[in-house]
XYZ file of C-alpha atoms in Angstrom:
161
model
C 98.239 103.720 141.680
C 100.606 101.592 140.566
C 100.322 98.193 138.920
C 104.328 96.865 140.030
C 104.557 94.567 142.678
C 106.696 96.658 145.577
C 108.693 92.913 146.793
C 109.391 89.730 145.175
C 106.864 87.953 147.667
C 103.895 89.923 147.827
C 101.017 88.400 147.173
C 98.401 90.303 144.341
C 94.957 87.712 144.182
C 93.249 88.743 141.860
C 90.450 87.389 139.597
C 90.184 87.816 136.006
C 86.704 89.316 133.498
C 85.918 87.758 130.356
C 83.237 89.526 127.267
C 83.195 89.057 124.454
C 79.737 90.437 122.409
C 79.189 87.879 119.034
C 81.189 84.793 117.338
C 82.644 87.108 115.107
C 84.945 88.966 117.935
C 88.551 89.175 116.741
C 89.314 88.998 120.908
C 87.595 85.304 122.159
C 87.064 84.491 125.177
C 89.998 81.850 124.667
C 92.441 84.570 123.769
C 91.548 86.672 126.769
C 92.246 84.193 129.095
C 95.300 83.679 127.685
C 96.290 87.190 128.014
C 95.415 87.909 131.044
C 96.836 84.630 132.905
C 100.193 85.894 130.227
C 99.892 89.179 132.188
C 99.435 87.574 135.427
C 102.478 84.970 135.254
C 104.987 88.108 134.602
C 103.944 90.630 137.275
C 103.063 88.078 139.933
C 99.001 88.618 140.621
C 97.855 84.737 141.203
C 94.207 85.008 139.328
C 91.949 83.108 141.728
C 88.938 82.728 139.323
C 87.333 84.699 135.351
C 84.219 86.019 135.095
C 82.864 85.296 132.036
C 79.757 86.727 130.045
C 79.923 85.512 126.406
C 78.147 86.759 123.399
C 76.662 89.605 125.431
C 77.396 92.886 124.239
C 79.101 95.674 126.934
C 76.654 98.603 126.303
C 75.008 98.183 129.582
C 75.490 96.042 133.070
C 72.220 95.246 132.752
C 72.293 91.558 130.795
C 75.743 90.906 132.158
C 75.509 88.386 134.370
C 78.837 86.935 135.941
C 80.022 91.600 135.715
C 77.000 92.285 137.751
C 78.034 89.082 139.872
C 82.196 90.338 140.047
C 80.021 94.139 141.394
C 78.474 92.172 143.894
C 81.155 89.028 144.718
C 83.571 92.364 145.258
C 81.482 94.470 147.718
C 81.022 91.025 150.182
C 82.627 90.775 153.418
C 86.297 88.609 153.331
C 86.257 89.221 149.483
C 89.256 87.258 148.074
C 90.814 89.269 145.752
C 92.564 92.679 144.901
C 91.997 92.808 141.105
C 90.111 92.305 138.595
C 92.705 91.992 135.423
C 90.617 92.615 131.996
C 91.429 92.487 128.518
C 90.902 96.420 127.660
C 88.798 99.010 128.009
C 86.348 97.869 125.421
C 85.708 93.814 127.792
C 85.191 95.995 131.112
C 81.759 97.093 128.950
C 81.577 100.428 126.105
C 79.032 101.673 128.549
C 78.778 105.878 128.402
C 81.360 107.525 130.818
C 78.621 108.199 133.359
C 78.046 104.213 133.856
C 81.976 102.691 133.679
C 82.736 105.716 136.091
C 80.252 104.451 138.675
C 81.409 100.527 138.519
C 85.029 100.954 138.414
C 84.464 103.350 141.296
C 82.177 100.427 143.399
C 85.491 98.431 143.138
C 87.252 101.338 144.417
C 85.533 101.606 147.197
C 86.621 98.150 148.055
C 90.209 97.986 147.826
C 90.020 96.739 144.253
C 92.038 97.652 141.667
C 91.031 97.258 137.781
C 93.876 96.160 135.380
C 93.392 96.749 131.640
C 96.343 94.441 130.518
C 96.488 95.798 127.142
C 96.248 98.950 127.667
C 99.529 100.157 128.862
C 98.123 102.567 131.495
C 101.145 103.090 133.972
C 99.391 104.054 137.262
C 100.139 107.982 137.147
C 97.167 110.239 136.999
C 97.311 110.261 132.876
C 95.316 107.106 133.349
C 92.867 109.152 135.036
C 92.941 111.592 131.800
C 92.887 108.677 129.941
C 90.835 105.787 130.669
C 87.240 107.966 130.366
C 89.250 108.774 126.888
C 89.313 105.351 125.681
C 85.522 104.699 127.572
C 83.957 107.358 125.242
C 85.683 105.308 122.251
C 84.589 102.068 123.019
C 81.242 103.746 123.324
C 81.549 106.122 119.361
C 83.277 102.577 118.035
C 79.571 100.670 119.039
C 77.200 102.864 117.669
C 78.840 103.130 114.899
C 78.068 98.858 114.780
C 74.477 99.799 114.911
C 75.280 101.984 112.559
C 76.304 100.166 109.693
C 74.755 96.822 111.243
C 71.104 98.277 110.596
C 71.870 100.175 107.241
C 73.107 96.793 106.640
C 69.525 95.179 107.370
C 67.522 98.259 106.239
C 69.119 97.422 102.416
C 68.436 93.652 102.069
C 65.206 93.886 103.648
C 65.091 96.631 100.438
C 65.966 94.467 98.407
C 63.785 91.235 99.618
C 66.207 89.458 101.311
């Protein structure tokens, strides 16, 4: 599905989803919000609200209260939005492909499209190939970061810290 409006008058109600894992993360909540707002203004979306999970891991949806509320709101009768704007696939979550696909399907079956504002997806069939690859890459990055963190903790512990 293409994200380009068919007419200038087309109403495109959207919500933004923002997530970061740590205080040191490169894309802060504020940076993500600004990028989404800029994207929305340039492309004719009206952002109705933001769902924010701050300092929450993206490796599972279980602890992401705002994300789960977003999925629930999307399933409700009278849902007011048709688009979810997310900075990138990593912010949607570092879920495995099955879990990410499940949540994408939940949104799609309710007529809601996810738009990753910094990914460059263009709405054609190649997105169906590229999206799972990028999702897998995000998951792998998370696993590698966990390994490095654990090695650092073990090293410091061995050194008596």
